[in-house]
Amino acid sequence: MKKYKLVSREYHAADTVVDVAGVKIGGGSLAVMAGPCAVESHAQLMEAARAVSQAGAKFLRGGAFKPRTSPYDFQGLAGKGLKMLREAGDAYGLKVVTEAVDASFIPLVSQYADVLQIGARNMQNFQLLKAAGRVDMPVLLKRGLASTIEEWLNAAEYIASEGNSRIIMCERGIRTYETFTRNTLDLSAVAAIKELSHLPVIVDPSHGTGRWEMVRPMASAAIAAGADGLIIEVHPNPAEALSDGPQSLTPKNFTRLMHEVRLMAKARKAFLEDEGGWI
Amino acid sequence: MKKYKLVSREYHAADTVVDVAGVKIGGGSLAVMAGPCAVESHAQLMEAARAVSQAGAKFLRGGAFKPRTSPYDFQGLAGKGLKMLREAGDAYGLKVVTEAVDASFIPLVSQYADVLQIGARNMQNFQLLKAAGRVDMPVLLKRGLASTIEEWLNAAEYIASEGNSRIIMCERGIRTYETFTRNTLDLSAVAAIKELSHLPVIVDPSHGTGRWEMVRPMASAAIAAGADGLIIEVHPNPAEALSDGPQSLTPKNFTRLMHEVRLMAKARKAFLEDEGGWI
Amino acid sequence: MKKYKLVSREYHAADTVVDVAGVKIGGGSLAVMAGPCAVESHAQLMEAARAVSQAGAKFLRGGAFKPRTSPYDFQGLAGKGLKMLREAGDAYGLKVVTEAVDASFIPLVSQYADVLQIGARNMQNFQLLKAAGRVDMPVLLKRGLASTIEEWLNAAEYIASEGNSRIIMCERGIRTYETFTRNTLDLSAVAAIKELSHLPVIVDPSHGTGRWEMVRPMASAAIAAGADGLIIEVHPNPAEALSDGPQSLTPKNFTRLMHEVRLMAKARKAFLEDEGGWI
Amino acid sequence: MKKYKLVSREYHAADTVVDVAGVKIGGGSLAVMAGPCAVESHAQLMEAARAVSQAGAKFLRGGAFKPRTSPYDFQGLAGKGLKMLREAGDAYGLKVVTEAVDASFIPLVSQYADVLQIGARNMQNFQLLKAAGRVDMPVLLKRGLASTIEEWLNAAEYIASEGNSRIIMCERGIRTYETFTRNTLDLSAVAAIKELSHLPVIVDPSHGTGRWEMVRPMASAAIAAGADGLIIEVHPNPAEALSDGPQSLTPKNFTRLMHEVRLMAKARKAFLEDEGGWI
C-alpha cells in the first residue's frame, strides 16, 4: 500500500533526532526508558526510579491508565499515578514516558509527561493519533500486535500529517503462532524502519518476550540490530507486581543489562566508524 | 486467561436474543445487514438501501466515519453521512448499523443509528467499550484482526459490565500468513462463541475474504456453521466504490446470496428439529 | 509466485472427478472418509469400519505409520496396520485411505490402499510428491500447516507433472495465533481451490479444529462452502484413543453428522440448479 | 507438550560443543557457514569459496539438491554439485555443509559433506530425522517455517534418540503475517534454545529476512543474542543467482559482516567475563 510520505526516508534523508527536554533520542545516542508496567504506589515508583537512575537510564516509564484484557484486572491509578510519575521523575532527574489510552486524556497526560506513549492496542486508534499530532510533545508510537511495518508507518504519518514530527517508533513484538514467548520480537523491523524512515526506533524486549530471563539477550540484540534505545520493565519486586511481573527485571539485573548494552553500542559504533556506513 | 463472566454460557444458559426496534437477532432468526462500506453520496446510499430491502434483508450498514490505514484515504462523510443513513433506513424500512470510532462520537451516532458498531481496530479500545456499555442501544462488536476468542469475549465483558448486555458478536476474519484472501475467515469462532457464550454471533465474509466471488460460499458456510446472521458489503457499482470495491457485491449477486443462505438456514433448522440438539 | 499449470483451471476448465475403484470424488457427489486417526487393534478398526459403513460413508481412513511430534509417542502398527485396513475395508465395502510418510513406503502402501494420503507435514517433501506422481492410484494431498494456497497447488503440480492427475486436495486447518482450536480451519481455501483449479477438494474438520464438538458444524460449513467431501476421525471409544481422542467422534455422533451434511448438500444442490451457477 | 529428553538442559547441563573435523561449534567460538544457495557451476562455487575463506569463515555451504516450491524451478546439480562442494572445500580449507532432502540421499551426501543439513521443510520428515540419527556426522537442523520451539526440540530428539547427539540447531525465520521480510527472524529462539537445551544454535539471517541489506544487522543481532554462529548466503554475483539472489551478499559485504560480528562477539565475551553469567 505505502501512502506515508512525511515520515519516509525519501522525504527526509537524514536521521531525525528527537529532543526530550534536552535528552536526545536517535543519532547515535542510546536512550533507555525503564520502570514498572503500572504505577502501583508511591514507594514502589520511587524505588524503581532510583534504580533506573542509578543504572544510568534517562527515562522513567510507568502506566497510570492500564489497558487490560479483562475489565476485572487492575486498571491503574489514573491521575494520581500521573502525579507520582512526575514527582519520581523530578526526584531522580528522569524524563517521564506514559500512555494516553484515549484522545480525551491527552490534555491531562501532557501536563505531567515528557513523552506521550501510544500503546500497541491503539496503534490504529486514528482519533488518538490525530490528537497526538496536534500536541507539542514527543510521541512514542508502539507497533500494533499484528500490524505490518507499512501500517505502522502510516500510523506515524497520521501524527506527522497533523504537524507533530517528534515521533519515536517502538517495536514490541508481534503476534505469531509461537507460544513459548508472549509475542515474537521482530528485530528485523528495526532495520526496516531505518531503511524506510528517518524516525528513531527503540525496542521493548519486555513485552516482546514476556520472560524476564530473555530481556537481556534481546536488549543486546536490539542494539546490535541498530535500535536507538530500549524500553524495559523494571520493578523493585517483580514477584509482587500487579501486572507483567514475569517479564520485569529486578534493579540488579537491569544494572547488568545496562552494562551489556553499553558494550554492544560501543562495538556497533566502532564498526560504523571503521566502515563508514553499509553499502 | 478467561475472566469474562456476564457474557459466558455458564452465567446465562439460554441464547440471548437481541431486539433491534422490533427485529430480532439470535434465537433461530436469520439477520442480514448489508450496504456499502462507506456512505459516499445520497444517490449511492438510496440505491444500495433499495437493493438491500428488495432482497429481503432488514438492516442497512454503512460507514460515516472510516478508519483508514492512510491519512490520505477517504475518511467518510461524518455527520452528513449519518443523516443519510437514517433517511435511507427510514425510506426502506431498514434498521441502521454504523460505527463509532471514538467514545466521544457515541452521542452523535446514537441519535441516528439503531445498532452501534465497534470496529475490528477498536476491539480493545477500552474507553470506547465502556462508553458503549453505558448507552441504551445494541452493540455490534467485531473481532479484532489478531484477537483470540478469549480476548474478544473479554471485550464484550467490558460492555456488559457497564450495564449493556445487548451485544452481537461479529467474526470478520483474522490476520494470518495467507495472502490470497484479505484475512482468514475463522468460522470455527462461530461454534466457539456458541459454546462459550449466550450472545448471538454473525459473520462478515466481505472483510473476511476481501474477494467478492468468495462472499457467497462463505456466507452459506457461516450459516451452516450456526451463525445467527451476516453482514455483507453491497454497492450499486463496486468498480467505483471509494473503499472495499473488490469485496462488494452487486445488488444482483446479493439477491442470489440471500436465496442461498435461506436454503441453508432451512436445512440447518430441519436438522436441529430432527435431532433435538447436538449431544 | 504461481508456476503451477496442469492443475490450474485455465489448463482444464471442467471439474476433475477422481474415480476410486468405482466411487467418485468431485462433480457433485459427497465423498466422506472416516475412521480412527491410528489403527490400534483389529477389534478397534473393525468396529470403526462398521460404524463408518452403517452411517453411509464410502471410505475408511486410518493411519498405519503415524508422524508424531515426539519420538516417544505411539508410531503406528506399520505393515500389520496396513493389512488390517485392507481387511476392514473389504469386510464393509469401504475404499481404504492411508498415508505414506516417505517415498520408500509407497510400494507397500499401494499394495493395500485405494487412496494414497500425503500428510500435512510432508506437503513439501518433494521426493514423496514425485514418487506419488509415478504411481497409478489417487492421491489425497493435505495442505501443509503453514502453506499458502499457491504452495499447495504447486505441491499438487509436482504430482501431476510426473503423470498422475488423480489428485484430491484436502484443507485441514492452518497454524495461526489462535489457541482455542488446534488449527484454524480455512474454509475460504475451498472456494479458492474451486476458482484456481479443477481438482476436487475435501475438508478435515477433525484436525482443523481439534475439538470433537466443533466437527459437526465445521463439516456442514465445509459442504456449504462447496467442498466435495470430508475426512472425519471416528473412534469406537474416543476417550481411549492412542492419538487424537479429543477430536474424534463417537459412531453415534458421526451418524448425526452424516445426516446433517446430506441436508446441506441437498440445499446447495437446489440452489445451484435454481441459479445455474454463480456469476 | 515437551517430551524431548536427551537434548534438554536438565539431561545435560553443560553446553555441547560439536566438533566438525577439528573445527568447533558452540562453547564460545563463532562458527560462520557461508556460500551460495545453490551450487550452479564450478567457477561460481570456487569464487564463492575463496571469498568465504578470505573473510575468515570456516564452513562452505551450498545446495546440490534444491527443494523448490515449483517443479519448474532449478532443482540443483545433484551428485555433480556434491563433488564440486568437496573440491571447493578442500581447495580453500573449508568444512562442507549441505542438505539431504530425503533419507535415501544420506549415504551419498555423507560421502562428500562434513555437516549434514536438514532443511526447514523437512524438520518433521521423521524418516529423514531417524536416518540422520544413525549416521556418524554432525547434523544441522533448521527450524521449520511454522514450527514451535518445542516441536523443533522434539525433532532434534528424533535424531538424538537414534544415537547421534552432534546436533546444531539453526533458526531461520518463521512464517508470520508480515510481508516486508520473507520470514520473521525469531531471535528470541536463540535465548530459548540456550535455556531449554545444551545444543549449540546458529542463525540464518539470509532466509530469515530475504533481503540482503538486512543480513548484516540481523547477523550482529544474532551474535548479541547469544548465537554460536551464522549461516549466510554469499554469491559472487547475486544479480545472476539461480535462486535467492535478493538475499545473497556480495563477497565485499560479507567481509564487512565478518568484521562486525567479530566486534559483537568480542563485546559479548567481555560482558560474560565481567559478570560471570546472567542470574
mmCIF file with all atom_site columns, N, CA, C and O in Angstrom, chain A residues 30 39 80 111 124 138 143 201 234 237 241 252:
data_model
loop_
_atom_site.group_PDB
_atom_site.id
_atom_site.type_symbol
_atom_site.label_atom_id
_atom_site.label_alt_id
_atom_site.label_comp_id
_atom_site.label_asym_id
_atom_site.label_entity_id
_atom_site.label_seq_id
_atom_site.pdbx_PDB_ins_code
_atom_site.Cartn_x
_atom_site.Cartn_y
_atom_site.Cartn_z
_atom_site.occupancy
_atom_site.B_iso_or_equiv
_atom_site.pdbx_formal_charge
_atom_site.auth_seq_id
_atom_site.auth_comp_id
_atom_site.auth_asym_id
_atom_site.auth_atom_id
_atom_site.pdbx_PDB_model_num
ATOM 1  N N  . LEU A 1 30  ? 22.154 6.352  23.008 1.00 0.00 ? 30  LEU A N  1
ATOM 2  C CA . LEU A 1 30  ? 21.497 5.129  23.487 1.00 0.00 ? 30  LEU A CA 1
ATOM 3  C C  . LEU A 1 30  ? 20.464 5.555  24.520 1.00 0.00 ? 30  LEU A C  1
ATOM 4  O O  . LEU A 1 30  ? 20.809 5.894  25.655 1.00 0.00 ? 30  LEU A O  1
ATOM 5  N N  . VAL A 1 39  ? 2.090  1.991  37.594 1.00 0.00 ? 39  VAL A N  1
ATOM 6  C CA . VAL A 1 39  ? 2.357  2.704  38.842 1.00 0.00 ? 39  VAL A CA 1
ATOM 7  C C  . VAL A 1 39  ? 1.423  2.099  39.887 1.00 0.00 ? 39  VAL A C  1
ATOM 8  O O  . VAL A 1 39  ? 0.206  2.081  39.707 1.00 0.00 ? 39  VAL A O  1
ATOM 9  N N  . LYS A 1 80  ? -3.782 10.203 39.833 1.00 0.00 ? 80  LYS A N  1
ATOM 10 C CA . LYS A 1 80  ? -2.877 10.065 40.972 1.00 0.00 ? 80  LYS A CA 1
ATOM 11 C C  . LYS A 1 80  ? -1.552 9.448  40.518 1.00 0.00 ? 80  LYS A C  1
ATOM 12 O O  . LYS A 1 80  ? -0.467 9.858  40.965 1.00 0.00 ? 80  LYS A O  1
ATOM 13 N N  . GLN A 1 111 ? 0.209  17.363 30.799 1.00 0.00 ? 111 GLN A N  1
ATOM 14 C CA . GLN A 1 111 ? 0.597  18.183 31.958 1.00 0.00 ? 111 GLN A CA 1
ATOM 15 C C  . GLN A 1 111 ? 1.735  17.563 32.747 1.00 0.00 ? 111 GLN A C  1
ATOM 16 O O  . GLN A 1 111 ? 2.509  18.250 33.394 1.00 0.00 ? 111 GLN A O  1
ATOM 17 N N  . GLN A 1 124 ? -3.928 1.846  15.764 1.00 0.00 ? 124 GLN A N  1
ATOM 18 C CA . GLN A 1 124 ? -4.826 2.322  14.705 1.00 0.00 ? 124 GLN A CA 1
ATOM 19 C C  . GLN A 1 124 ? -6.077 2.988  15.286 1.00 0.00 ? 124 GLN A C  1
ATOM 20 O O  . GLN A 1 124 ? -7.145 2.956  14.684 1.00 0.00 ? 124 GLN A O  1
ATOM 21 N N  . PRO A 1 138 ? 6.901  15.005 22.322 1.00 0.00 ? 138 PRO A N  1
ATOM 22 C CA . PRO A 1 138 ? 7.298  13.818 21.567 1.00 0.00 ? 138 PRO A CA 1
ATOM 23 C C  . PRO A 1 138 ? 6.320  12.667 21.817 1.00 0.00 ? 138 PRO A C  1
ATOM 24 O O  . PRO A 1 138 ? 5.760  12.552 22.912 1.00 0.00 ? 138 PRO A O  1
ATOM 25 N N  . ARG A 1 143 ? 4.289  -0.350 17.965 1.00 0.00 ? 143 ARG A N  1
ATOM 26 C CA . ARG A 1 143 ? 3.739  -1.111 16.841 1.00 0.00 ? 143 ARG A CA 1
ATOM 27 C C  . ARG A 1 143 ? 2.576  -1.959 17.338 1.00 0.00 ? 143 ARG A C  1
ATOM 28 O O  . ARG A 1 143 ? 2.647  -2.553 18.412 1.00 0.00 ? 143 ARG A O  1
ATOM 29 N N  . VAL A 1 201 ? 14.041 4.579  16.297 1.00 0.00 ? 201 VAL A N  1
ATOM 30 C CA . VAL A 1 201 ? 13.275 3.384  16.668 1.00 0.00 ? 201 VAL A CA 1
ATOM 31 C C  . VAL A 1 201 ? 13.912 2.740  17.893 1.00 0.00 ? 201 VAL A C  1
ATOM 32 O O  . VAL A 1 201 ? 15.136 2.593  17.973 1.00 0.00 ? 201 VAL A O  1
ATOM 33 N N  . VAL A 1 234 ? 11.069 -2.620 34.768 1.00 0.00 ? 234 VAL A N  1
ATOM 34 C CA . VAL A 1 234 ? 11.879 -2.835 35.976 1.00 0.00 ? 234 VAL A CA 1
ATOM 35 C C  . VAL A 1 234 ? 10.956 -2.646 37.170 1.00 0.00 ? 234 VAL A C  1
ATOM 36 O O  . VAL A 1 234 ? 10.181 -1.683 37.205 1.00 0.00 ? 234 VAL A O  1
ATOM 37 N N  . ASN A 1 237 ? 10.185 -5.389 42.989 1.00 0.00 ? 237 ASN A N  1
ATOM 38 C CA . ASN A 1 237 ? 9.868  -6.745 43.431 1.00 0.00 ? 237 ASN A CA 1
ATOM 39 C C  . ASN A 1 237 ? 8.935  -7.415 42.420 1.00 0.00 ? 237 ASN A C  1
ATOM 40 O O  . ASN A 1 237 ? 7.712  -7.440 42.610 1.00 0.00 ? 237 ASN A O  1
ATOM 41 N N  . ALA A 1 241 ? 4.386  -7.767 41.505 1.00 0.00 ? 241 ALA A N  1
ATOM 42 C CA . ALA A 1 241 ? 3.858  -6.771 40.570 1.00 0.00 ? 241 ALA A CA 1
ATOM 43 C C  . ALA A 1 241 ? 2.387  -7.039 40.264 1.00 0.00 ? 241 ALA A C  1
ATOM 44 O O  . ALA A 1 241 ? 1.966  -8.199 40.159 1.00 0.00 ? 241 ALA A O  1
ATOM 45 N N  . LYS A 1 252 ? 18.855 -5.117 40.101 1.00 0.00 ? 252 LYS A N  1
ATOM 46 C CA . LYS A 1 252 ? 20.188 -5.688 39.906 1.00 0.00 ? 252 LYS A CA 1
ATOM 47 C C  . LYS A 1 252 ? 20.385 -6.181 38.464 1.00 0.00 ? 252 LYS A C  1
ATOM 48 O O  . LYS A 1 252 ? 21.420 -5.928 37.838 1.00 0.00 ? 252 LYS A O  1
#
